[in-house]
Amino acid sequence: MESYAARASPPTKAMDVEKLSYEIFSLLESKFLFGAGAGCLSSVPGTPARAFLDGGRVRVLAIDGCGAAAEDALLAAAALARLESGLRKQTADPDARVAEFFDLAAGAGAGGVLAAMLFLRGPDGRPRYSAQEALAFVASSVGRKEKGWGSRRGRWAKIFRSGGDHRVFQRVFGDATLRDTVAPLLVPCYNLATAAPFVFSRADAVESDGFDFRLRDVCAATCAVGREPVAVRSVDGHTAIAAASAGVAAMGNPAAAAITHVLHNKQEFPLATGVEDLLVLSIGSGASITASDGSRTPMPTRSPSPREVARVTAEGVADMVDESVAMAFGHACGSNYVRVQASKAPPTTPLHVDTAAGAMLAQRSVESVLFRGRRVSERTNAEKVDAVATELVKEQERRRCSPLLPNVCVKLVATPRLSSATTASSGTATARTASTMPSPASWDSRR
């Protein structure tokens, strides 16, 4: 009798091979990258058990470790401002905030600063800063107009020198700690004392003073690109870190760390079992100026500086993480996982910030496609952001109307502090935070 393999047509064979390859890749990803359960990342949809326990998608925001140049953070800030504008328009709420539509944020470097700003809790219990205010913070720090918006001599660059400008972080965050955020927050750095990455986590901070850090110190740690490490201590003083920038490690793109955190943290995300339970928006940094126009450039006459080497390395690692995550999402990539990335940097000649931001949002990034390598996206960065805004609003409405079990149970700050030295400050954190933070309108005057 003629075997099935002999009778199968070439297209059928190709489909079988592709299906088998996808299953093998999913299994490897589930065990070695994310560790989600004992099977594949993707569970079989439509089963009765899943339909009964379906709590919707956990919404994750991940922002890359942007560097010391203004264009690195401008794309992220502009994309978040556009996202917030879309959310306000679709919900008819003129005061909607980005953090109200995400269940977790992860950010490294300047991305960590932006994530901390957006998720910082204000005196009314809502997010303290809007995305537009975060964009204004970046815009007010990019240098004098006559030197161009991308000047590396501006205050934005100073923030990343010698472990960050603590005065800037003090004005923005006051004495707020990781506990003073409206949702889980992850911010990585590299601990030179242990020669390993360290992740600042709100979930850990709620459990113990030994893992609760002031947000100004968290931002200084993740932005530290100077020659000397930044010494950071926890609120109770028991945990000390010699911090270097997250960009020197694989944490420069925190999307994988955020996904792993959700799939393993069953206390806060009890129903998240695979990537089909997630909605991830990953925002990359601006492209390197040296490779911005794709044209042939003359051979450099000097050796690259350590900072330039670190930046190129970080960009390469971020791309590798993006490709790995995109492959893990498989055919759901593009709907459950959306990557926004500038393909080239705008010119550094004097240029209005809004014009530069609009130019990067109008670009089409290079994205990974399962079994088809990498290709130029069919959608611009702006179109991707608008599509994510629509999905976030749908998820918000679904939760509001659905009687099913919740998919997010964020830990409340109810655990007693372990150190008596900080017990008195725990109840007044919000009040102190509000009193020590400036009005965002005053940022432009502090150049």
PDB file of N, CA and C in Angstrom, residues 280-341:
ATOM      1  N   VAL A 280       0.747  42.899  24.290  1.00  0.00           N
ATOM      2  CA  VAL A 280       2.025  43.543  24.595  1.00  0.00           C
ATOM      3  C   VAL A 280       2.310  44.649  23.582  1.00  0.00           C
ATOM      4  N   LEU A 281       2.575  45.836  24.099  1.00  0.00           N
ATOM      5  CA  LEU A 281       3.077  46.940  23.281  1.00  0.00           C
ATOM      6  C   LEU A 281       4.524  47.173  23.678  1.00  0.00           C
ATOM      7  N   SER A 282       5.446  46.927  22.745  1.00  0.00           N
ATOM      8  CA  SER A 282       6.868  47.109  22.983  1.00  0.00           C
ATOM      9  C   SER A 282       7.355  48.300  22.160  1.00  0.00           C
ATOM     10  N   ILE A 283       7.947  49.274  22.830  1.00  0.00           N
ATOM     11  CA  ILE A 283       8.403  50.489  22.167  1.00  0.00           C
ATOM     12  C   ILE A 283       9.920  50.536  22.199  1.00  0.00           C
ATOM     13  N   GLY A 284      10.534  50.584  21.022  1.00  0.00           N
ATOM     14  CA  GLY A 284      11.980  50.657  20.924  1.00  0.00           C
ATOM     15  C   GLY A 284      12.460  52.086  20.944  1.00  0.00           C
ATOM     16  N   SER A 285      13.751  52.252  20.879  1.00  0.00           N
ATOM     17  CA  SER A 285      14.347  53.587  20.894  1.00  0.00           C
ATOM     18  C   SER A 285      14.523  54.081  19.470  1.00  0.00           C
ATOM     19  N   GLY A 286      14.950  55.323  19.334  1.00  0.00           N
ATOM     20  CA  GLY A 286      15.273  55.864  18.022  1.00  0.00           C
ATOM     21  C   GLY A 286      16.482  55.169  17.454  1.00  0.00           C
ATOM     22  N   ALA A 287      16.547  55.072  16.140  1.00  0.00           N
ATOM     23  CA  ALA A 287      17.672  54.404  15.490  1.00  0.00           C
ATOM     24  C   ALA A 287      18.945  55.226  15.659  1.00  0.00           C
ATOM     25  N   SER A 288      20.062  54.535  15.587  1.00  0.00           N
ATOM     26  CA  SER A 288      21.349  55.206  15.710  1.00  0.00           C
ATOM     27  C   SER A 288      21.552  56.197  14.572  1.00  0.00           C
ATOM     28  N   ILE A 289      22.038  57.384  14.883  1.00  0.00           N
ATOM     29  CA  ILE A 289      22.254  58.417  13.882  1.00  0.00           C
ATOM     30  C   ILE A 289      23.276  57.966  12.847  1.00  0.00           C
ATOM     31  N   THR A 290      24.261  57.195  13.264  1.00  0.00           N
ATOM     32  CA  THR A 290      25.320  56.782  12.350  1.00  0.00           C
ATOM     33  C   THR A 290      24.795  55.874  11.250  1.00  0.00           C
ATOM     34  N   ALA A 291      23.632  55.293  11.448  1.00  0.00           N
ATOM     35  CA  ALA A 291      23.050  54.419  10.426  1.00  0.00           C
ATOM     36  C   ALA A 291      21.658  54.879  10.054  1.00  0.00           C
ATOM     37  N   SER A 292      21.429  56.173  10.130  1.00  0.00           N
ATOM     38  CA  SER A 292      20.076  56.686   9.990  1.00  0.00           C
ATOM     39  C   SER A 292      19.594  56.755   8.555  1.00  0.00           C
ATOM     40  N   ASP A 293      20.445  57.036   7.593  1.00  0.00           N
ATOM     41  CA  ASP A 293      19.962  57.242   6.251  1.00  0.00           C
ATOM     42  C   ASP A 293      20.257  56.091   5.296  1.00  0.00           C
ATOM     43  N   GLY A 294      20.975  55.079   5.796  1.00  0.00           N
ATOM     44  CA  GLY A 294      21.251  53.913   4.980  1.00  0.00           C
ATOM     45  C   GLY A 294      22.293  54.147   3.902  1.00  0.00           C
ATOM     46  N   SER A 295      22.850  55.333   3.821  1.00  0.00           N
ATOM     47  CA  SER A 295      23.841  55.618   2.788  1.00  0.00           C
ATOM     48  C   SER A 295      25.222  55.190   3.245  1.00  0.00           C
ATOM     49  N   ARG A 296      26.120  55.104   2.287  1.00  0.00           N
ATOM     50  CA  ARG A 296      27.479  54.683   2.613  1.00  0.00           C
ATOM     51  C   ARG A 296      28.215  55.836   3.277  1.00  0.00           C
ATOM     52  N   THR A 297      28.783  55.563   4.429  1.00  0.00           N
ATOM     53  CA  THR A 297      29.502  56.579   5.185  1.00  0.00           C
ATOM     54  C   THR A 297      30.987  56.296   5.128  1.00  0.00           C
ATOM     55  N   PRO A 298      31.810  57.328   5.227  1.00  0.00           N
ATOM     56  CA  PRO A 298      33.258  57.108   5.161  1.00  0.00           C
ATOM     57  C   PRO A 298      33.755  56.309   6.352  1.00  0.00           C
ATOM     58  N   MET A 299      34.867  55.645   6.137  1.00  0.00           N
ATOM     59  CA  MET A 299      35.456  54.845   7.194  1.00  0.00           C
ATOM     60  C   MET A 299      35.853  55.755   8.360  1.00  0.00           C
ATOM     61  N   PRO A 300      35.437  55.395   9.580  1.00  0.00           N
ATOM     62  CA  PRO A 300      35.779  56.254  10.717  1.00  0.00           C
ATOM     63  C   PRO A 300      37.285  56.353  10.910  1.00  0.00           C
ATOM     64  N   THR A 301      37.732  57.534  11.296  1.00  0.00           N
ATOM     65  CA  THR A 301      39.161  57.778  11.489  1.00  0.00           C
ATOM     66  C   THR A 301      39.611  57.521  12.911  1.00  0.00           C
ATOM     67  N   ARG A 302      38.680  57.172  13.784  1.00  0.00           N
ATOM     68  CA  ARG A 302      39.034  56.891  15.175  1.00  0.00           C
ATOM     69  C   ARG A 302      38.286  55.661  15.661  1.00  0.00           C
ATOM     70  N   SER A 303      38.786  55.111  16.741  1.00  0.00           N
ATOM     71  CA  SER A 303      38.107  53.956  17.324  1.00  0.00           C
ATOM     72  C   SER A 303      36.855  54.426  18.065  1.00  0.00           C
ATOM     73  N   PRO A 304      35.779  53.631  18.042  1.00  0.00           N
ATOM     74  CA  PRO A 304      34.569  54.043  18.747  1.00  0.00           C
ATOM     75  C   PRO A 304      34.804  54.104  20.248  1.00  0.00           C
ATOM     76  N   SER A 305      34.107  55.012  20.893  1.00  0.00           N
ATOM     77  CA  SER A 305      34.225  55.149  22.341  1.00  0.00           C
ATOM     78  C   SER A 305      33.496  53.996  23.021  1.00  0.00           C
ATOM     79  N   PRO A 306      33.811  53.717  24.294  1.00  0.00           N
ATOM     80  CA  PRO A 306      33.090  52.651  25.016  1.00  0.00           C
ATOM     81  C   PRO A 306      31.585  52.873  25.038  1.00  0.00           C
ATOM     82  N   ARG A 307      31.158  54.147  25.123  1.00  0.00           N
ATOM     83  CA  ARG A 307      29.719  54.428  25.141  1.00  0.00           C
ATOM     84  C   ARG A 307      29.078  54.084  23.809  1.00  0.00           C
ATOM     85  N   GLU A 308      29.784  54.386  22.690  1.00  0.00           N
ATOM     86  CA  GLU A 308      29.247  54.060  21.369  1.00  0.00           C
ATOM     87  C   GLU A 308      29.175  52.549  21.169  1.00  0.00           C
ATOM     88  N   VAL A 309      30.193  51.842  21.633  1.00  0.00           N
ATOM     89  CA  VAL A 309      30.185  50.383  21.527  1.00  0.00           C
ATOM     90  C   VAL A 309      29.035  49.801  22.341  1.00  0.00           C
ATOM     91  N   ALA A 310      28.847  50.335  23.550  1.00  0.00           N
ATOM     92  CA  ALA A 310      27.759  49.849  24.405  1.00  0.00           C
ATOM     93  C   ALA A 310      26.405  50.099  23.773  1.00  0.00           C
ATOM     94  N   ARG A 311      26.272  51.244  23.111  1.00  0.00           N
ATOM     95  CA  ARG A 311      24.993  51.568  22.482  1.00  0.00           C
ATOM     96  C   ARG A 311      24.692  50.628  21.327  1.00  0.00           C
ATOM     97  N   VAL A 312      25.678  50.401  20.463  1.00  0.00           N
ATOM     98  CA  VAL A 312      25.471  49.489  19.337  1.00  0.00           C
ATOM     99  C   VAL A 312      25.150  48.087  19.841  1.00  0.00           C
ATOM    100  N   THR A 313      25.849  47.658  20.892  1.00  0.00           N
ATOM    101  CA  THR A 313      25.593  46.337  21.468  1.00  0.00           C
ATOM    102  C   THR A 313      24.183  46.250  22.023  1.00  0.00           C
ATOM    103  N   ALA A 314      23.756  47.304  22.735  1.00  0.00           N
ATOM    104  CA  ALA A 314      22.417  47.314  23.306  1.00  0.00           C
ATOM    105  C   ALA A 314      21.342  47.254  22.229  1.00  0.00           C
ATOM    106  N   GLU A 315      21.566  47.978  21.121  1.00  0.00           N
ATOM    107  CA  GLU A 315      20.597  47.945  20.031  1.00  0.00           C
ATOM    108  C   GLU A 315      20.506  46.549  19.426  1.00  0.00           C
ATOM    109  N   GLY A 316      21.659  45.889  19.304  1.00  0.00           N
ATOM    110  CA  GLY A 316      21.651  44.534  18.762  1.00  0.00           C
ATOM    111  C   GLY A 316      20.934  43.559  19.673  1.00  0.00           C
ATOM    112  N   VAL A 317      21.165  43.680  20.979  1.00  0.00           N
ATOM    113  CA  VAL A 317      20.493  42.806  21.937  1.00  0.00           C
ATOM    114  C   VAL A 317      18.995  43.055  21.928  1.00  0.00           C
ATOM    115  N   ALA A 318      18.593  44.327  21.838  1.00  0.00           N
ATOM    116  CA  ALA A 318      17.166  44.653  21.800  1.00  0.00           C
ATOM    117  C   ALA A 318      16.496  44.026  20.587  1.00  0.00           C
ATOM    118  N   ASP A 319      17.173  44.047  19.442  1.00  0.00           N
ATOM    119  CA  ASP A 319      16.619  43.431  18.241  1.00  0.00           C
ATOM    120  C   ASP A 319      16.502  41.915  18.407  1.00  0.00           C
ATOM    121  N   MET A 320      17.487  41.309  19.060  1.00  0.00           N
ATOM    122  CA  MET A 320      17.439  39.864  19.282  1.00  0.00           C
ATOM    123  C   MET A 320      16.272  39.492  20.186  1.00  0.00           C
ATOM    124  N   VAL A 321      16.057  40.275  21.237  1.00  0.00           N
ATOM    125  CA  VAL A 321      14.933  40.010  22.135  1.00  0.00           C
ATOM    126  C   VAL A 321      13.605  40.173  21.396  1.00  0.00           C
ATOM    127  N   ASP A 322      13.515  41.228  20.585  1.00  0.00           N
ATOM    128  CA  ASP A 322      12.295  41.460  19.808  1.00  0.00           C
ATOM    129  C   ASP A 322      12.009  40.285  18.886  1.00  0.00           C
ATOM    130  N   GLU A 323      13.038  39.799  18.192  1.00  0.00           N
ATOM    131  CA  GLU A 323      12.840  38.673  17.280  1.00  0.00           C
ATOM    132  C   GLU A 323      12.419  37.422  18.027  1.00  0.00           C
ATOM    133  N   SER A 324      13.027  37.182  19.191  1.00  0.00           N
ATOM    134  CA  SER A 324      12.680  36.004  19.975  1.00  0.00           C
ATOM    135  C   SER A 324      11.236  36.075  20.470  1.00  0.00           C
ATOM    136  N   VAL A 325      10.824  37.248  20.956  1.00  0.00           N
ATOM    137  CA  VAL A 325       9.453  37.410  21.436  1.00  0.00           C
ATOM    138  C   VAL A 325       8.458  37.275  20.286  1.00  0.00           C
ATOM    139  N   ALA A 326       8.779  37.880  19.148  1.00  0.00           N
ATOM    140  CA  ALA A 326       7.889  37.782  17.995  1.00  0.00           C
ATOM    141  C   ALA A 326       7.711  36.328  17.562  1.00  0.00           C
ATOM    142  N   MET A 327       8.784  35.540  17.592  1.00  0.00           N
ATOM    143  CA  MET A 327       8.685  34.141  17.235  1.00  0.00           C
ATOM    144  C   MET A 327       7.843  33.370  18.255  1.00  0.00           C
ATOM    145  N   ALA A 328       7.952  33.744  19.523  1.00  0.00           N
ATOM    146  CA  ALA A 328       7.167  33.073  20.557  1.00  0.00           C
ATOM    147  C   ALA A 328       5.678  33.331  20.379  1.00  0.00           C
ATOM    148  N   PHE A 329       5.313  34.532  19.943  1.00  0.00           N
ATOM    149  CA  PHE A 329       3.909  34.840  19.709  1.00  0.00           C
ATOM    150  C   PHE A 329       3.400  34.196  18.419  1.00  0.00           C
ATOM    151  N   GLY A 330       4.323  33.847  17.532  1.00  0.00           N
ATOM    152  CA  GLY A 330       3.938  33.130  16.331  1.00  0.00           C
ATOM    153  C   GLY A 330       2.945  33.891  15.479  1.00  0.00           C
ATOM    154  N   HIS A 331       1.844  33.226  15.135  1.00  0.00           N
ATOM    155  CA  HIS A 331       0.856  33.819  14.238  1.00  0.00           C
ATOM    156  C   HIS A 331       0.058  34.922  14.922  1.00  0.00           C
ATOM    157  N   ALA A 332       0.148  35.023  16.241  1.00  0.00           N
ATOM    158  CA  ALA A 332      -0.542  36.100  16.960  1.00  0.00           C
ATOM    159  C   ALA A 332       0.266  37.380  16.965  1.00  0.00           C
ATOM    160  N   CYS A 333       1.499  37.320  16.443  1.00  0.00           N
ATOM    161  CA  CYS A 333       2.334  38.514  16.388  1.00  0.00           C
ATOM    162  C   CYS A 333       1.687  39.533  15.451  1.00  0.00           C
ATOM    163  N   GLY A 334       1.589  40.751  15.906  1.00  0.00           N
ATOM    164  CA  GLY A 334       0.916  41.788  15.148  1.00  0.00           C
ATOM    165  C   GLY A 334      -0.421  42.150  15.740  1.00  0.00           C
ATOM    166  N   SER A 335      -1.030  41.197  16.462  1.00  0.00           N
ATOM    167  CA  SER A 335      -2.289  41.469  17.153  1.00  0.00           C
ATOM    168  C   SER A 335      -2.099  41.430  18.661  1.00  0.00           C
ATOM    169  N   ASN A 336      -1.398  40.390  19.140  1.00  0.00           N
ATOM    170  CA  ASN A 336      -1.112  40.301  20.577  1.00  0.00           C
ATOM    171  C   ASN A 336       0.242  40.907  20.946  1.00  0.00           C
ATOM    172  N   TYR A 337       1.133  41.019  19.988  1.00  0.00           N
ATOM    173  CA  TYR A 337       2.445  41.621  20.219  1.00  0.00           C
ATOM    174  C   TYR A 337       2.709  42.657  19.147  1.00  0.00           C
ATOM    175  N   VAL A 338       2.851  43.900  19.559  1.00  0.00           N
ATOM    176  CA  VAL A 338       3.057  45.013  18.631  1.00  0.00           C
ATOM    177  C   VAL A 338       4.361  45.708  18.997  1.00  0.00           C
ATOM    178  N   ARG A 339       5.230  45.857  18.011  1.00  0.00           N
ATOM    179  CA  ARG A 339       6.535  46.485  18.221  1.00  0.00           C
ATOM    180  C   ARG A 339       6.594  47.797  17.447  1.00  0.00           C
ATOM    181  N   VAL A 340       6.943  48.868  18.139  1.00  0.00           N
ATOM    182  CA  VAL A 340       7.117  50.181  17.536  1.00  0.00           C
ATOM    183  C   VAL A 340       8.602  50.516  17.600  1.00  0.00           C
ATOM    184  N   GLN A 341       9.204  50.797  16.438  1.00  0.00           N
ATOM    185  CA  GLN A 341      10.646  51.016  16.385  1.00  0.00           C
ATOM    186  C   GLN A 341      10.964  51.980  15.254  1.00  0.00           C
TER     187      GLN A 341
END
